[in-house]
mmCIF file of C-alpha atoms in Angstrom:
data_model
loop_
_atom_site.group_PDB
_atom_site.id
_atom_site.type_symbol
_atom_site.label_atom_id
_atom_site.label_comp_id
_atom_site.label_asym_id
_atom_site.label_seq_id
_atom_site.Cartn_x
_atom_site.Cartn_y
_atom_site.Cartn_z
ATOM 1 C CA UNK H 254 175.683 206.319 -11.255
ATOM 2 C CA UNK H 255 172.161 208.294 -10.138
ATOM 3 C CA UNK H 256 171.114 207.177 -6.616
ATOM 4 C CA UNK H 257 168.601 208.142 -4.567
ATOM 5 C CA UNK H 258 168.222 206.355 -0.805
ATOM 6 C CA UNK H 259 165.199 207.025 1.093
ATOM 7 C CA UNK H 260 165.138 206.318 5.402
ATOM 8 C CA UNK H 261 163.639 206.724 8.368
ATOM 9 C CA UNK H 262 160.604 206.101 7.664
ATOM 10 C CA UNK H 263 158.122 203.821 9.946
ATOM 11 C CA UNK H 264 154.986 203.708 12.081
ATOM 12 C CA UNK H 265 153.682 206.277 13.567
ATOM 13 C CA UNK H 266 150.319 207.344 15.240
ATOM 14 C CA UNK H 267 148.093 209.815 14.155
ATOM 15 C CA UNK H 268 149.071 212.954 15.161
ATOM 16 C CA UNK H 269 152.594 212.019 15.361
ATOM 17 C CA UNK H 270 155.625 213.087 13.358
ATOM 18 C CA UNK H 271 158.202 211.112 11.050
ATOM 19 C CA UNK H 272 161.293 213.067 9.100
ATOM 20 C CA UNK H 273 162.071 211.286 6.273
ATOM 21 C CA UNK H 274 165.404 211.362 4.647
ATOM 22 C CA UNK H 275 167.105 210.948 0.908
ATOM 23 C CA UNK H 276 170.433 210.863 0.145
ATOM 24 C CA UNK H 277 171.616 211.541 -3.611
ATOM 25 C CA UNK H 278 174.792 210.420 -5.110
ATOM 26 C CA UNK H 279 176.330 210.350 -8.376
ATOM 27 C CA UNK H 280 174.875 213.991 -8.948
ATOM 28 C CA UNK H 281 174.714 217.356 -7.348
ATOM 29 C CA UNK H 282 170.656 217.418 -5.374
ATOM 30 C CA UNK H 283 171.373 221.086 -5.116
ATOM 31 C CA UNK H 284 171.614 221.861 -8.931
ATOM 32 C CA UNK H 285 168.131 219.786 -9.515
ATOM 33 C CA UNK H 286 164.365 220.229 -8.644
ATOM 34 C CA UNK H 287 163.221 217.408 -6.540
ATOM 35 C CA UNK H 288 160.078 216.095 -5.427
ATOM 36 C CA UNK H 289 158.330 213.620 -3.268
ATOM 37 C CA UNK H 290 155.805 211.642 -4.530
ATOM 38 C CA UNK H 291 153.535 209.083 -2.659
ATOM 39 C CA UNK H 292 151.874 205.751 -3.159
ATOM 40 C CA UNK H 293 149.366 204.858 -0.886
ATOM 41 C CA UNK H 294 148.734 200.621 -0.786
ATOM 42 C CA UNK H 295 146.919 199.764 -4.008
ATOM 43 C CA UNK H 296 146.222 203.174 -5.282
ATOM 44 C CA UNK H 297 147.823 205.379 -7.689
ATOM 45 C CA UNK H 298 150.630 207.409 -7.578
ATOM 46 C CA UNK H 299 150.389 211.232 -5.588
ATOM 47 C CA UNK H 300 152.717 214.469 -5.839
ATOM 48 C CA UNK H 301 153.629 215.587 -2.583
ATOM 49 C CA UNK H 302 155.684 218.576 -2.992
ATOM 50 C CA UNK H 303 159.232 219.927 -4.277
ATOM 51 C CA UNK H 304 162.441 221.923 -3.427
ATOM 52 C CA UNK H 305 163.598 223.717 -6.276
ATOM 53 C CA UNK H 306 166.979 224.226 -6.837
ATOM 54 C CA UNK H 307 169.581 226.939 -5.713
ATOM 55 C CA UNK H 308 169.405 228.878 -8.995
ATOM 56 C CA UNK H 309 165.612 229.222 -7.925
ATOM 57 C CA UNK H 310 166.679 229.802 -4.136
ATOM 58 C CA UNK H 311 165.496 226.371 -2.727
ATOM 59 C CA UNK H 312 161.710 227.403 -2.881
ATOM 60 C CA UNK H 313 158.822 225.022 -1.934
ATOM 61 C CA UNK H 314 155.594 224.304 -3.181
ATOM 62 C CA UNK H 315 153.337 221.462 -1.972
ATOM 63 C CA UNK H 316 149.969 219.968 -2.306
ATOM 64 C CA UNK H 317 147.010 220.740 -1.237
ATOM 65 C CA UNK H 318 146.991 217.640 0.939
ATOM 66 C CA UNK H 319 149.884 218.185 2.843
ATOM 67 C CA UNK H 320 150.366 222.340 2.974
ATOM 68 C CA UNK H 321 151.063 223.252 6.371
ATOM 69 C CA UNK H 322 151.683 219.978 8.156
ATOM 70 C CA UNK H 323 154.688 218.634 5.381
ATOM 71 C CA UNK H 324 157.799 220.559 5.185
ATOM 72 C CA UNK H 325 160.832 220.072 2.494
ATOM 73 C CA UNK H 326 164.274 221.177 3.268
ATOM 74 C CA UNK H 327 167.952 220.163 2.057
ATOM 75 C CA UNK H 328 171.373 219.721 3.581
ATOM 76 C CA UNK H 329 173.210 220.276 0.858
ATOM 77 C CA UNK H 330 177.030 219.488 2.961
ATOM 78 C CA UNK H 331 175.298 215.657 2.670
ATOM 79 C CA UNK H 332 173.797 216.253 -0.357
ATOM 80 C CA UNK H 333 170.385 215.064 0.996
ATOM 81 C CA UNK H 334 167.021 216.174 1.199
ATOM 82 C CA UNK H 335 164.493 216.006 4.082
ATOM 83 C CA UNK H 336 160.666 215.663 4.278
ATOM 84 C CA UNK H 337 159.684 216.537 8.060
ATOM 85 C CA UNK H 338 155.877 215.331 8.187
ATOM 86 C CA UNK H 339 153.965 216.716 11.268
ATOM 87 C CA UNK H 340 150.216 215.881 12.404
ATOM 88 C CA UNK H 341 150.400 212.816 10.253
ATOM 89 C CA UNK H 342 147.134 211.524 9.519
ATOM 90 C CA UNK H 343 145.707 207.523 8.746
ATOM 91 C CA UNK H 344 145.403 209.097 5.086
ATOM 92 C CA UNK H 345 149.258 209.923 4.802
ATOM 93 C CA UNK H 346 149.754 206.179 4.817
ATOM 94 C CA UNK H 347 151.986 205.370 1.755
ATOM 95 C CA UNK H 348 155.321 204.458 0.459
ATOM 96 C CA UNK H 349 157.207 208.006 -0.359
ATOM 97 C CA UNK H 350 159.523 208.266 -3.390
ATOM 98 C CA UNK H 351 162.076 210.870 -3.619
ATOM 99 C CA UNK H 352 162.507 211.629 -6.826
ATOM 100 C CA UNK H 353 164.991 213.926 -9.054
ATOM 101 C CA UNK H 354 163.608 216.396 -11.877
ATOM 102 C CA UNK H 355 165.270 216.793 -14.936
ATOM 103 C CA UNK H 356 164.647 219.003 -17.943
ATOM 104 C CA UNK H 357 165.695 218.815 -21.988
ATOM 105 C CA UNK H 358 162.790 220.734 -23.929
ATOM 106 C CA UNK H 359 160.481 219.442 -21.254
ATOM 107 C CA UNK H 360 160.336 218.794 -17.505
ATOM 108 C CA UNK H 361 160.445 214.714 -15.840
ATOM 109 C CA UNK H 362 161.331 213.003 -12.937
ATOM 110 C CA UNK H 363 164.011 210.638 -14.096
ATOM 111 C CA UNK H 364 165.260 208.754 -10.905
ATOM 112 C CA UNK H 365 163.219 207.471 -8.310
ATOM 113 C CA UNK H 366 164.367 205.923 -4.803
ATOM 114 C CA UNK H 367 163.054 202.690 -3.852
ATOM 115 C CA UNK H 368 160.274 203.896 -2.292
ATOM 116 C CA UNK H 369 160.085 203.918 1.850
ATOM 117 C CA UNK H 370 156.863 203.239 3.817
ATOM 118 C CA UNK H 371 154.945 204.886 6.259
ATOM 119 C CA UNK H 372 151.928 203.706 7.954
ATOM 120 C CA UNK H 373 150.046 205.836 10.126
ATOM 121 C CA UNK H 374 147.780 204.202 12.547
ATOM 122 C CA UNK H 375 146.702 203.699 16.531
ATOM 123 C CA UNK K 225 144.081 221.412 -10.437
ATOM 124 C CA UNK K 226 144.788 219.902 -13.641
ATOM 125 C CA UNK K 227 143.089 216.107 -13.628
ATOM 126 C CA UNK K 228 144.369 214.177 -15.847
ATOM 127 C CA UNK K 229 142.042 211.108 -17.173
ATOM 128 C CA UNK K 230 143.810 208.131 -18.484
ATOM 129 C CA UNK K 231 141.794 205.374 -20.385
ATOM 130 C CA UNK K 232 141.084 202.668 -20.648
ATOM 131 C CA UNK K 233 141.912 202.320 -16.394
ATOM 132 C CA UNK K 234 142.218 198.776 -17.029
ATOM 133 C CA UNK K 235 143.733 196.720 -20.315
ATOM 134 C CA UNK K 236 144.207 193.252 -21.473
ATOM 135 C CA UNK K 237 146.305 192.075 -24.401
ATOM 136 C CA UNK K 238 148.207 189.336 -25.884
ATOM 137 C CA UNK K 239 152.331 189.703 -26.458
ATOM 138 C CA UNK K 240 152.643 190.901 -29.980
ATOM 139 C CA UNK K 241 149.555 193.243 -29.780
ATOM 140 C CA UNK K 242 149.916 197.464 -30.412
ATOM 141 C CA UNK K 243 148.504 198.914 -27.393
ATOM 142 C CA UNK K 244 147.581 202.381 -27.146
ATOM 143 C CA UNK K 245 146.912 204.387 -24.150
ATOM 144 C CA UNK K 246 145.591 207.633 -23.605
ATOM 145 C CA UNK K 247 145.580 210.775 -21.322
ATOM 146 C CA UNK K 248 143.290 213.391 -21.341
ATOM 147 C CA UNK K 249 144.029 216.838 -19.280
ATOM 148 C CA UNK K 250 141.134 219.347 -18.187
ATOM 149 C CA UNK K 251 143.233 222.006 -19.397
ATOM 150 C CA UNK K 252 146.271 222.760 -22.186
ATOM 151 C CA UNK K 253 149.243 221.676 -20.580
ATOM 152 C CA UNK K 254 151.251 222.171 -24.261
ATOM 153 C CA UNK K 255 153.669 219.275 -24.663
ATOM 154 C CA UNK K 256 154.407 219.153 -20.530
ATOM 155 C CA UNK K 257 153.509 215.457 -20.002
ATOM 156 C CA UNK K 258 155.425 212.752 -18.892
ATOM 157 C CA UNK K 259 154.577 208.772 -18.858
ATOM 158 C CA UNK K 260 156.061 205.918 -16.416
ATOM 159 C CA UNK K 261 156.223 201.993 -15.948
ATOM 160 C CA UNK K 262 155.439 200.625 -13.307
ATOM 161 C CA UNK K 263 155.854 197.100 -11.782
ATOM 162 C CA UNK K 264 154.643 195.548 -8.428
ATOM 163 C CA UNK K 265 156.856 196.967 -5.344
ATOM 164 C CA UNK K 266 159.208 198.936 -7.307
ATOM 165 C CA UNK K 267 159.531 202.552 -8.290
ATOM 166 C CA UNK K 268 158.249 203.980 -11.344
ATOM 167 C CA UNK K 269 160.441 204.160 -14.599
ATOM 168 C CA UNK K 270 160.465 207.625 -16.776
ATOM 169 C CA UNK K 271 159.610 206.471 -20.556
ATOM 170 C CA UNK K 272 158.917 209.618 -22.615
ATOM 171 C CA UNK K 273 159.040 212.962 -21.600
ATOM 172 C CA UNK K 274 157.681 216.262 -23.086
ATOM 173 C CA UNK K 275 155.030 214.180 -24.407
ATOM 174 C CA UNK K 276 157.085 212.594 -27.178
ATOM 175 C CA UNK K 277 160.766 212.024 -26.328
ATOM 176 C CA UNK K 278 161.950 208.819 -25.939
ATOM 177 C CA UNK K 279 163.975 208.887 -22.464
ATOM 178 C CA UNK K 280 167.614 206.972 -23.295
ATOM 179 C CA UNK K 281 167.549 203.098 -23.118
ATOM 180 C CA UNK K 282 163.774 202.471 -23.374
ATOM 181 C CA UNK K 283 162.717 200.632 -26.250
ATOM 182 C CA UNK K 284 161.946 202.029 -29.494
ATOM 183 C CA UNK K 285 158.641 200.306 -29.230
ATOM 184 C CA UNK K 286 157.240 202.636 -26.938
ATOM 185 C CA UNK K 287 156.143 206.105 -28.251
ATOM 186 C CA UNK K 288 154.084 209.104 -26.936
ATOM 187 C CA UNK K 289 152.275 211.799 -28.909
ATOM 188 C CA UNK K 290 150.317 214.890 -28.622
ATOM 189 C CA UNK K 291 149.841 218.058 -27.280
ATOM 190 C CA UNK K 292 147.349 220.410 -25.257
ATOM 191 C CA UNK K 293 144.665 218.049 -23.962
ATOM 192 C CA UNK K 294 145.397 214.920 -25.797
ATOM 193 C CA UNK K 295 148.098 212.523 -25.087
ATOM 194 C CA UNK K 296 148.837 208.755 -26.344
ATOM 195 C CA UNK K 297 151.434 205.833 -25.134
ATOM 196 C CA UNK K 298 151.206 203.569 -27.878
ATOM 197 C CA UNK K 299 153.504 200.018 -27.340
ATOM 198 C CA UNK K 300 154.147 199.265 -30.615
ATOM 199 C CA UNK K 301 154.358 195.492 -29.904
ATOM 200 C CA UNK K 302 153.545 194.295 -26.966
ATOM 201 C CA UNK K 303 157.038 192.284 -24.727
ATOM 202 C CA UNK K 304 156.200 189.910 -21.623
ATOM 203 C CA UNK K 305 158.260 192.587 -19.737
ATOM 204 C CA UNK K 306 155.673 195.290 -20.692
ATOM 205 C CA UNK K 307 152.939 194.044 -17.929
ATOM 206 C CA UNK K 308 152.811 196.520 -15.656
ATOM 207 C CA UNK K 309 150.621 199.852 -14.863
ATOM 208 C CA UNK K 310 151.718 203.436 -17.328
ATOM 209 C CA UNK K 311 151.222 206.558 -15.700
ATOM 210 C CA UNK K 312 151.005 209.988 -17.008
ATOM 211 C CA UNK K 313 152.022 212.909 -14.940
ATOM 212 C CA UNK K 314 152.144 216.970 -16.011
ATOM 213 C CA UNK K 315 154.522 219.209 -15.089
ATOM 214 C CA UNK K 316 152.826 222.618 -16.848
ATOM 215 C CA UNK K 317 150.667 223.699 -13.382
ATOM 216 C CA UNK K 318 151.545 223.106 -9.793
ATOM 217 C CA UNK K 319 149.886 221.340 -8.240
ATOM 218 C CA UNK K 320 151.553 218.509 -10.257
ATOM 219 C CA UNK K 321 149.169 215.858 -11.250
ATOM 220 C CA UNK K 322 149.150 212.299 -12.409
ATOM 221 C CA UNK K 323 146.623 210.513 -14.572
ATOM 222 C CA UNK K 324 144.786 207.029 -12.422
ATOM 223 C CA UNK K 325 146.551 204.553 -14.080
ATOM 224 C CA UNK K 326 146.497 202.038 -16.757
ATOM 225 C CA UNK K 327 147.459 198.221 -15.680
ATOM 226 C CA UNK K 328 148.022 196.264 -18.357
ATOM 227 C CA UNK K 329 148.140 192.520 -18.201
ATOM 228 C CA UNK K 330 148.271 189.771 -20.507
ATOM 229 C CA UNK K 331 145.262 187.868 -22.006
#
């Protein structure tokens, strides 16, 4: 069975910095895109960035938002992802899904994790 | 960036009903689109994929069509488990985008 476990995340001020994890079973991370993808409370949802996968050398791409203070990186001897997030800001308040892509004749995100929360504030 | 524009932001309907839902893109994205459920605290839940495709055990009473600018999520007939908010995300153009929402919720 497809899991995906998010941790670590928490409070933090602004500023600060917060490395969040996910842990995959019942797949290989490595041989799939995956993303993170944020909620702030009551809004909609927000891409946040993505590690490709080994075929495409583990390359990054990220949003606007969060370019140059978010960073995505795997460990693929836990087969886990990381999101380090540095200079946090009250905006980056959300709950953070990590999230696997798939792709038949088109490209999806077809498991989520439960979602982890981070609140950013003094 | 590719916005995508869903409508109506805000729906309600009576169990039984067809509802359709639409997203609009501010550029072609061909048939790269991808809608979601939902529900209050929990993760979102992939329904079709490249615009059309069903994604395996979602009921057949959800369907998606279109391609280029115009999408649709049509609920053929509408299930108390169906309240929730639909989201449409594309995956032609990075930065990937998703549409504002549509909460449904029973009249």
């Amino acid at each position: 069975e497809v899991q995906l476990e998010e941790s670590r995340g928490g409070l933090v001020q602004p500023g600060g910095s917060l490395r969040l994890n996910c842990v995959a079973s019942g797949f290989t991370s490595s041989d799939h895109h995956m993303d993170w993808v944020r909620q702030a409370p009551g809004k909609g949802l927000e891409w946040v960035g993505r590690i490709r996968n080994k075929a495409h050398s583990d390359t990054t791409q990220y949003a606007a938002s969060v370019k140059g203070r978010f960073t995505i990186s795997r460990d693929d001897s836990k087969n886990s992802l990381s999101l380090q997030m540095n200079s946090l800001k009250i905006e980056d308040t959300a709950v953070y899904y990590c999230v696997r892509v798939s792709y038949i004749s088109g490209w999806f995100s077809d498991y989520w994790g439960q979602g982890i929360q981070v609140t950013v504030s003094s | 960036d590719i916005q995508l524009t869903q409508s109506p932001s805000f729906l309600s309907a009576s169990v039984g009903d067809r509802v359709t839902i639409t997203c609009r893109a501010s550029e072609g994205i061909s048939s790269y689109l991808a809608w979601y459920q939902q529900k209050p605290g929990k993760a979102p839940k992939l329904l079709i994929y490249a615009a059309s495709t069903l994604q395996s055990g979602v009921p057949s009473r959800f369907s998606g069509s279109g391609s280029g600018t115009e999408f649709t999520l049509t609920i053929s007939s509408l299930q108390p488990e169906d309240f929730a908010t639909y989201y449409c995300q594309q995956f032609n153009n990075y930065p990937l985008t998703f549409g504002g929402g549509t909460k449904v919720e029973i009249k």
